[in-house]
């Protein structure tokens, strides 16, 4: 392994450093000026708030929350809010930067943001979580809004949390503002398609990639790691579209059946049994075995750092569709590229989530609600045109799709800064 690989390896658990080497080479290739580098490396706004919440046992705890708006040259900042006991502002900032890139890759008129509260949602009651969310919203209310910064769900937050944020925000502003938050329930201006738009958007992109590789749907075997919202919806939609799903897993373990799992039955089984193992005639496998199982498409849809230098050479898939954030380490990315495995990077593959949010926001602002088919068609055209842009650049540069996607996003952000007269 080259010296360069070793240097990257030291930092590979860190999301920021995960793309640093990639970014450094892009910055050099694009011959960015000092001013351009400075614009791309500094968040526009970092808000950290500390606020008291009275818990149900009568004690008061000071909670910490962050919201980082990284770049808003292309439009209001956009990105999720997460609850996590180990949340650090630097990590939130890296994620906000990645959101800026993601929105630019799919060419939607948003900048990038991320936020969250330092809390373990499993250690507080639902009622306490509501108090924490509402207090956090009051603290950041001046900085968010339909034309400033629009939160959405992320790790350990869901549509209920979005309702608390929206309701608190609207009380403070003394007006309705459904476009201030996305990922809302359908009854409050949310879109049904948004609940599975991350998976659907990824599948639209995958189907374009399969065309380029000359692979026929009937011959494509897919293994999916992760059976939460994103993984389960990906399995369901791919099965409905006629693909063979050979393996699925969740954090506890997975199942494999080479001639195809009956996904609707697997979903029913998981709902009643609370697990995937011991399903029907399928064999039980570990997550590690799923990653290297015999398949054509591997979909990591769970955690980061799953494909690393230890298993990259054993991956049998020809295409890796990154529905999770950062599932492939930098070293593994290079190893897969060297073996001609096509990795469709997270900033493109899972951008259907934020693209779905964009369609929700448009409809909230216009009060004109579309049929599901129209939403899905629009999502499809956004994702396919992003795929084509990224594919053309990666073919031209003979680079990874990740590098191509970053390059496109950086150019778009800097163009917007130039148009504003900041460069
Ligand atoms: N949290 C999701 C993401 O990281 C969605 C963000 C959004 O819809 O604003 O892409």
Coordinates of C-alpha atoms and ligand atoms in Angstrom, one line a residue:
X1 CA 0.0 0.0 0.0
X2 CA 1.4 3.5 -0.8
X3 CA 2.4 6.0 1.8
X4 CA -0.6 8.1 0.8
X5 CA -3.0 5.3 1.6
X6 CA -1.4 4.8 5.0
X7 CA -1.8 8.5 5.8
X8 CA -5.5 8.4 4.9
X9 CA -6.1 5.3 6.9
X10 CA -5.1 6.9 10.2
X11 CA -8.1 9.2 9.9
X12 CA -10.6 7.1 8.3
X13 CA -13.1 6.9 11.2
X14 CA -13.5 10.6 10.9
X15 CA -16.1 11.8 8.4
X16 CA -14.3 15.1 7.7
X17 CA -11.0 13.4 7.1
X18 CA -12.8 10.8 5.1
X19 CA -13.2 13.2 2.2
X20 CA -10.2 15.4 2.9
X21 CA -7.8 13.6 0.6
X22 CA -10.4 13.6 -2.1
X23 CA -11.1 17.3 -1.6
X24 CA -7.4 18.1 -1.6
X25 CA -6.8 16.6 -4.9
X26 CA -9.9 18.2 -6.4
X27 CA -8.8 21.6 -5.1
X28 CA -5.5 21.1 -6.7
X29 CA -7.0 20.0 -10.0
X30 CA -9.4 22.9 -10.1
X31 CA -6.5 25.2 -9.2
X32 CA -8.6 27.0 -6.5
X33 CA -7.4 30.3 -5.2
X34 CA -6.8 31.0 -1.5
X35 CA -10.1 33.0 -1.4
X36 CA -12.0 30.0 -2.9
X37 CA -10.4 27.6 -0.5
X38 CA -11.3 29.9 2.4
X39 CA -14.9 30.1 1.3
X40 CA -15.2 26.3 1.0
X41 CA -13.5 25.6 4.4
X42 CA -15.4 28.0 6.7
X43 CA -19.0 27.6 7.8
X44 CA -21.1 30.8 7.5
X45 CA -22.7 30.4 10.9
X46 CA -22.2 28.1 13.9
X47 CA -25.0 28.4 16.5
X48 CA -24.5 26.6 19.8
X49 CA -27.2 26.9 22.4
X50 CA -27.4 25.7 26.0
X51 CA -30.8 25.5 27.6
X52 CA -32.5 24.1 30.7
X53 CA -35.2 21.5 30.5
X54 CA -37.1 20.3 33.6
X55 CA -37.2 16.5 33.4
X56 CA -40.1 14.3 34.8
X57 CA -38.1 13.4 37.9
X58 CA -38.1 17.1 38.9
X59 CA -34.4 17.7 38.1
X60 CA -33.3 20.3 35.6
X61 CA -30.7 19.4 33.0
X62 CA -28.8 21.8 30.7
X63 CA -28.9 20.5 27.2
X64 CA -26.6 21.5 24.4
X65 CA -27.7 22.0 20.8
X66 CA -26.0 23.1 17.6
X67 CA -27.0 24.3 14.1
X68 CA -24.3 24.9 11.5
X69 CA -25.1 26.6 8.3
X70 CA -22.2 25.9 6.1
X71 CA -22.8 27.6 2.8
X72 CA -25.9 29.4 1.5
X73 CA -24.7 30.9 -1.7
X74 CA -27.2 28.7 -3.7
X75 CA -30.2 29.2 -1.5
X76 CA -31.5 28.8 2.0
X77 CA -29.5 26.3 4.1
X78 CA -31.0 22.8 4.3
X79 CA -30.2 19.7 6.4
X80 CA -31.3 17.4 9.1
X81 CA -31.5 17.6 12.9
X82 CA -30.1 14.7 14.8
X83 CA -30.3 13.6 18.4
X84 CA -27.1 11.9 19.5
X85 CA -25.3 11.6 22.9
X86 CA -21.8 12.1 21.2
X87 CA -22.8 15.0 19.0
X88 CA -19.8 17.3 18.4
X89 CA -20.0 20.7 16.7
X90 CA -17.1 19.9 14.4
X91 CA -18.8 16.8 13.2
X92 CA -22.0 18.7 12.7
X93 CA -20.0 21.2 10.6
X94 CA -18.6 18.5 8.4
X95 CA -22.0 17.1 7.8
X96 CA -23.3 20.6 7.0
X97 CA -20.5 20.9 4.4
X98 CA -21.5 17.6 2.9
X99 CA -25.2 18.8 2.8
X100 CA -23.9 21.9 0.8
X101 CA -22.3 19.5 -1.6
X102 CA -25.2 17.1 -1.8
X103 CA -27.7 19.9 -2.6
X104 CA -25.3 21.2 -5.3
X105 CA -24.8 17.7 -6.8
X106 CA -28.6 17.3 -7.4
X107 CA -28.7 21.0 -8.4
X108 CA -31.5 22.1 -6.0
X109 CA -31.5 25.7 -4.8
X110 CA -30.4 25.1 -1.3
X111 CA -27.2 25.5 0.7
X112 CA -26.2 23.1 3.4
X113 CA -26.8 22.9 7.1
X114 CA -26.9 20.3 9.9
X115 CA -27.9 20.5 13.5
X116 CA -28.7 18.5 16.6
X117 CA -29.0 18.1 20.3
X118 CA -26.7 16.2 22.6
X119 CA -29.1 13.7 24.0
X120 CA -29.6 10.0 23.9
X121 CA -33.3 9.7 22.8
X122 CA -33.4 6.2 24.4
X123 CA -32.6 7.6 27.9
X124 CA -35.4 10.2 28.0
X125 CA -39.2 9.8 27.7
X126 CA -41.2 10.8 24.6
X127 CA -42.6 13.7 26.7
X128 CA -39.2 14.9 27.7
X129 CA -38.0 14.6 24.1
X130 CA -40.8 16.9 23.1
X131 CA -39.8 19.5 25.8
X132 CA -36.1 19.3 24.7
X133 CA -37.1 19.7 21.0
X134 CA -39.3 22.6 21.7
X135 CA -36.7 24.4 23.9
X136 CA -34.0 23.8 21.2
X137 CA -36.3 25.2 18.6
X138 CA -37.0 28.4 20.7
X139 CA -33.2 28.9 20.9
X140 CA -32.5 28.6 17.2
X141 CA -35.8 30.1 15.9
X142 CA -34.2 33.3 14.8
X143 CA -31.9 31.4 12.5
X144 CA -34.3 29.1 10.8
X145 CA -37.3 29.6 8.5
X146 CA -38.5 28.9 4.9
X147 CA -36.1 31.3 3.3
X148 CA -33.3 31.0 5.9
X149 CA -32.6 27.4 6.9
X150 CA -35.0 24.5 6.7
X151 CA -34.5 21.5 9.1
X152 CA -35.5 17.9 8.3
X153 CA -35.2 14.5 10.0
X154 CA -31.8 12.8 10.5
X155 CA -30.4 10.3 12.9
X156 CA -32.9 9.5 15.7
X157 CA -35.4 12.2 14.6
X158 CA -38.6 11.5 12.8
X159 CA -41.8 13.2 11.5
X160 CA -43.1 13.7 15.1
X161 CA -40.0 15.6 16.0
X162 CA -40.5 17.8 12.8
X163 CA -44.1 18.5 14.0
X164 CA -42.7 19.7 17.4
X165 CA -40.2 22.0 15.7
X166 CA -42.8 23.4 13.2
X167 CA -45.4 23.9 15.9
X168 CA -43.0 25.7 18.2
X169 CA -41.7 27.8 15.4
X170 CA -45.1 28.8 14.2
X171 CA -46.2 29.8 17.7
X172 CA -43.1 32.1 18.0
X173 CA -43.6 33.6 14.6
X174 CA -47.4 33.9 15.1
X175 CA -48.1 32.6 11.6
X176 CA -48.3 29.3 9.7
X177 CA -45.0 28.5 7.9
X178 CA -45.2 24.8 6.8
X179 CA -42.1 25.4 4.5
X180 CA -40.0 26.0 7.6
X181 CA -39.5 22.3 8.1
X182 CA -39.5 19.2 5.8
X183 CA -40.2 15.5 6.5
X184 CA -43.5 16.4 8.1
X185 CA -46.4 14.0 8.2
X186 CA -48.8 14.1 5.3
X187 CA -51.6 15.7 7.4
X188 CA -49.4 18.8 8.0
X189 CA -48.0 19.4 4.5
X190 CA -45.6 16.5 4.2
X191 CA -45.4 14.3 1.2
X192 CA -46.0 10.5 1.1
X193 CA -43.2 10.1 -1.4
X194 CA -40.8 11.9 1.0
X195 CA -41.0 9.0 3.5
X196 CA -39.3 6.8 0.9
X197 CA -37.7 9.3 -1.4
X198 CA -34.1 8.5 -0.2
X199 CA -34.6 4.9 -1.4
X200 CA -36.5 5.7 -4.5
X201 CA -34.0 8.4 -5.6
X202 CA -31.2 5.9 -5.1
X203 CA -33.1 3.3 -7.2
X204 CA -33.5 5.8 -10.1
X205 CA -29.8 6.4 -10.0
X206 CA -29.0 2.7 -9.8
X207 CA -31.2 2.0 -12.8
X208 CA -29.2 4.5 -14.9
X209 CA -26.0 2.9 -13.7
X210 CA -27.2 -0.6 -14.6
X211 CA -28.0 0.7 -18.1
X212 CA -24.5 2.0 -18.5
X213 CA -23.1 -1.3 -17.3
X214 CA -25.4 -3.2 -19.7
X215 CA -26.9 -5.2 -16.8
X216 CA -30.5 -6.5 -17.2
X217 CA -33.0 -6.2 -14.4
X218 CA -33.9 -9.8 -14.5
X219 CA -30.2 -10.8 -13.9
X220 CA -29.5 -8.3 -11.1
X221 CA -29.1 -9.8 -7.6
X222 CA -29.1 -7.2 -4.8
X223 CA -27.9 -7.5 -1.2
X224 CA -29.0 -4.8 1.2
X225 CA -27.3 -4.0 4.6
X226 CA -29.7 -2.2 6.9
X227 CA -33.5 -2.7 7.2
X228 CA -34.5 0.6 8.8
X229 CA -36.6 3.1 6.8
X230 CA -34.1 3.4 3.9
X231 CA -33.1 -0.2 3.6
X232 CA -36.6 -1.6 4.0
X233 CA -38.0 0.8 1.4
X234 CA -35.2 0.0 -1.0
X235 CA -35.8 -3.7 -0.6
X236 CA -39.6 -3.2 -1.1
X237 CA -39.3 -1.0 -4.2
X238 CA -36.6 -3.1 -5.8
X239 CA -38.6 -6.2 -5.3
X240 CA -41.7 -4.6 -6.7
X241 CA -39.7 -3.5 -9.8
X242 CA -38.6 -7.1 -10.4
X243 CA -35.1 -7.3 -8.9
X244 CA -33.9 -10.4 -7.0
X245 CA -33.1 -9.5 -3.4
X246 CA -30.7 -12.1 -2.2
X247 CA -29.8 -10.8 1.3
X248 CA -31.0 -8.3 3.9
X249 CA -29.8 -7.5 7.4
X250 CA -30.3 -5.2 10.4
X251 CA -28.0 -4.5 13.3
X252 CA -28.7 -7.9 14.8
X253 CA -27.9 -10.0 11.7
X254 CA -29.3 -10.9 8.3
X255 CA -30.7 -13.6 6.0
X256 CA -29.7 -14.8 2.6
X257 CA -31.4 -16.8 -0.1
X258 CA -29.6 -16.9 -3.5
X259 CA -32.7 -17.4 -5.6
X260 CA -34.4 -14.4 -4.0
X261 CA -36.2 -13.4 -0.8
X262 CA -39.9 -12.8 -0.7
X263 CA -39.6 -9.2 0.5
X264 CA -43.3 -8.5 1.4
X265 CA -43.2 -11.7 3.6
X266 CA -39.8 -10.6 5.1
X267 CA -41.3 -7.2 6.0
X268 CA -44.3 -8.9 7.7
X269 CA -42.0 -11.3 9.5
X270 CA -39.9 -8.5 10.8
X271 CA -43.0 -6.6 12.1
X272 CA -44.3 -9.6 14.0
X273 CA -41.1 -11.2 15.2
X274 CA -38.9 -8.1 15.6
X275 CA -36.0 -9.7 13.8
X276 CA -34.9 -11.1 10.4
X277 CA -33.1 -14.2 11.5
X278 CA -34.7 -17.6 11.0
X279 CA -37.0 -16.4 8.3
X280 CA -38.6 -19.2 6.3
X281 CA -36.0 -21.2 4.3
X282 CA -33.4 -18.5 4.2
X283 CA -30.0 -19.0 5.8
X284 CA -28.9 -16.7 8.6
X285 CA -25.8 -14.6 8.0
X286 CA -23.8 -11.9 9.7
X287 CA -23.5 -8.3 8.5
X288 CA -19.9 -8.9 7.5
X289 CA -21.0 -12.0 5.4
X290 CA -23.7 -10.0 3.7
X291 CA -21.2 -7.4 2.5
X292 CA -19.0 -10.0 0.8
X293 CA -21.9 -12.2 -0.4
X294 CA -22.4 -13.2 -4.0
X295 CA -24.5 -10.4 -5.6
X296 CA -24.4 -7.8 -8.4
X297 CA -25.4 -4.8 -6.4
X298 CA -24.5 -4.1 -2.8
X299 CA -26.6 -1.5 -1.0
X300 CA -25.1 -0.3 2.3
X301 CA -28.1 1.4 3.9
X302 CA -27.0 1.4 7.6
X303 CA -23.9 2.7 9.2
X304 CA -20.7 4.5 8.1
X305 CA -17.3 2.8 7.6
X306 CA -18.8 -0.6 6.6
X307 CA -16.6 -1.2 3.6
X308 CA -13.0 -0.8 4.6
X309 CA -9.6 -1.9 3.6
X310 CA -10.1 -5.3 5.2
X311 CA -13.2 -6.4 3.2
X312 CA -13.0 -4.2 0.0
X313 CA -11.1 -6.8 -2.0
X314 CA -13.7 -9.4 -1.1
X315 CA -16.7 -7.4 -2.3
X316 CA -18.3 -9.4 -5.2
X317 CA -20.8 -6.7 -6.3
X318 CA -20.2 -4.8 -9.5
X319 CA -22.0 -1.7 -8.2
X320 CA -22.2 -0.3 -4.7
X321 CA -25.1 2.0 -4.0
X322 CA -24.3 4.1 -0.9
X323 CA -27.7 4.8 0.6
X324 CA -26.1 5.3 4.1
X325 CA -23.8 8.2 4.7
X326 CA -20.1 7.5 4.3
X327 CA -20.4 3.6 4.3
X328 CA -17.1 3.3 2.3
X329 CA -13.8 4.4 3.7
X330 CA -11.4 6.4 1.5
X331 CA -9.0 3.5 1.2
X332 CA -11.7 1.1 0.3
X333 CA -13.1 3.5 -2.3
X334 CA -9.7 3.5 -4.0
X335 CA -9.4 -0.3 -3.7
X336 CA -12.9 -0.7 -5.3
X337 CA -12.1 1.7 -8.1
X338 CA -8.9 -0.2 -8.9
X339 CA -11.0 -3.4 -9.2
X340 CA -13.6 -1.5 -11.5
X341 CA -16.4 -1.8 -8.9
X342 CA -18.6 1.2 -9.5
X343 CA -19.4 3.1 -6.2
X344 CA -22.3 5.4 -6.5
X345 CA -21.4 7.9 -3.7
X346 CA -23.7 8.9 -0.9
X347 CA -23.8 12.6 -2.0
X348 CA -25.6 11.3 -5.1
X349 CA -27.1 8.0 -4.1
X350 CA -29.0 9.2 -1.0
X351 CA -29.7 12.7 -2.2
X352 CA -33.3 11.6 -3.0
X353 CA -34.0 12.4 0.6
X354 CA -33.2 16.1 0.3
X355 CA -34.6 16.2 -3.2
X356 CA -37.8 14.9 -1.7
X357 CA -37.6 17.7 0.9
X358 CA -37.2 20.2 -1.9
X359 CA -40.5 19.0 -3.5
X360 CA -42.2 19.2 -0.2
X361 CA -40.9 22.8 0.3
X362 CA -42.1 23.9 -3.1
X363 CA -45.6 22.6 -2.5
X364 CA -45.7 24.1 1.0
X365 CA -44.8 27.5 -0.4
X366 CA -47.3 27.3 -3.3
X367 CA -50.1 25.5 -1.4
X368 CA -50.5 23.4 -4.5
X369 CA -50.2 19.7 -3.7
X370 CA -49.4 17.3 -6.5
X371 CA -50.4 13.7 -7.0
X372 CA -47.8 11.1 -5.8
X373 CA -46.9 10.2 -9.5
X374 CA -46.1 13.8 -10.2
X375 CA -43.8 14.0 -7.2
X376 CA -42.1 10.7 -8.1
X377 CA -41.6 11.9 -11.8
X378 CA -40.0 15.1 -10.7
X379 CA -37.8 13.2 -8.2
X380 CA -36.8 10.9 -11.1
X381 CA -35.8 13.8 -13.4
X382 CA -33.7 15.5 -10.7
X383 CA -31.9 12.2 -9.9
X384 CA -31.3 11.2 -13.5
X385 CA -30.0 14.5 -14.5
X386 CA -27.6 14.5 -11.5
X387 CA -26.5 11.0 -12.4
X388 CA -25.8 12.0 -16.0
X389 CA -23.8 15.1 -14.9
X390 CA -21.7 13.0 -12.5
X391 CA -21.3 10.1 -14.9
X392 CA -20.1 12.4 -17.7
X393 CA -17.5 14.0 -15.5
X394 CA -16.2 10.7 -14.1
X395 CA -15.9 9.3 -17.6
X396 CA -14.1 12.4 -18.8
X397 CA -11.7 12.4 -15.9
X398 CA -11.4 8.6 -15.4
X399 CA -12.1 9.2 -11.8
X400 CA -14.4 7.8 -9.1
X401 CA -18.0 9.0 -9.1
X402 CA -17.4 10.5 -5.7
X403 CA -14.6 12.7 -7.0
X404 CA -16.7 13.7 -10.0
X405 CA -19.7 14.6 -7.7
X406 CA -17.6 16.7 -5.4
X407 CA -16.0 18.5 -8.4
X408 CA -19.4 19.4 -9.8
X409 CA -20.7 20.5 -6.5
X410 CA -17.7 22.7 -5.7
X411 CA -17.9 24.3 -9.1
X412 CA -21.6 25.1 -8.6
X413 CA -21.1 26.6 -5.2
X414 CA -18.2 28.7 -6.3
X415 CA -20.1 29.9 -9.4
X416 CA -22.9 31.1 -7.1
X417 CA -20.4 32.9 -4.9
X418 CA -18.9 34.5 -8.0
X419 CA -22.4 35.6 -9.2
X420 CA -23.0 37.2 -5.8
X421 CA -19.7 39.1 -6.1
X422 CA -18.0 37.3 -3.3
X423 CA -15.2 36.1 -5.5
Ligands
LIG1 N1 -31.1 14.2 6.7 C1 -31.2 14.0 5.3 C2 -29.8 14.0 4.7 O1 -28.8 14.0 5.4 C3 -32.2 14.8 4.7 C4 -31.9 16.3 4.8 C5 -33.1 17.1 4.2 O2 -34.1 16.6 3.7 O3 -33.0 18.3 4.4 O4 -29.7 14.1 3.5

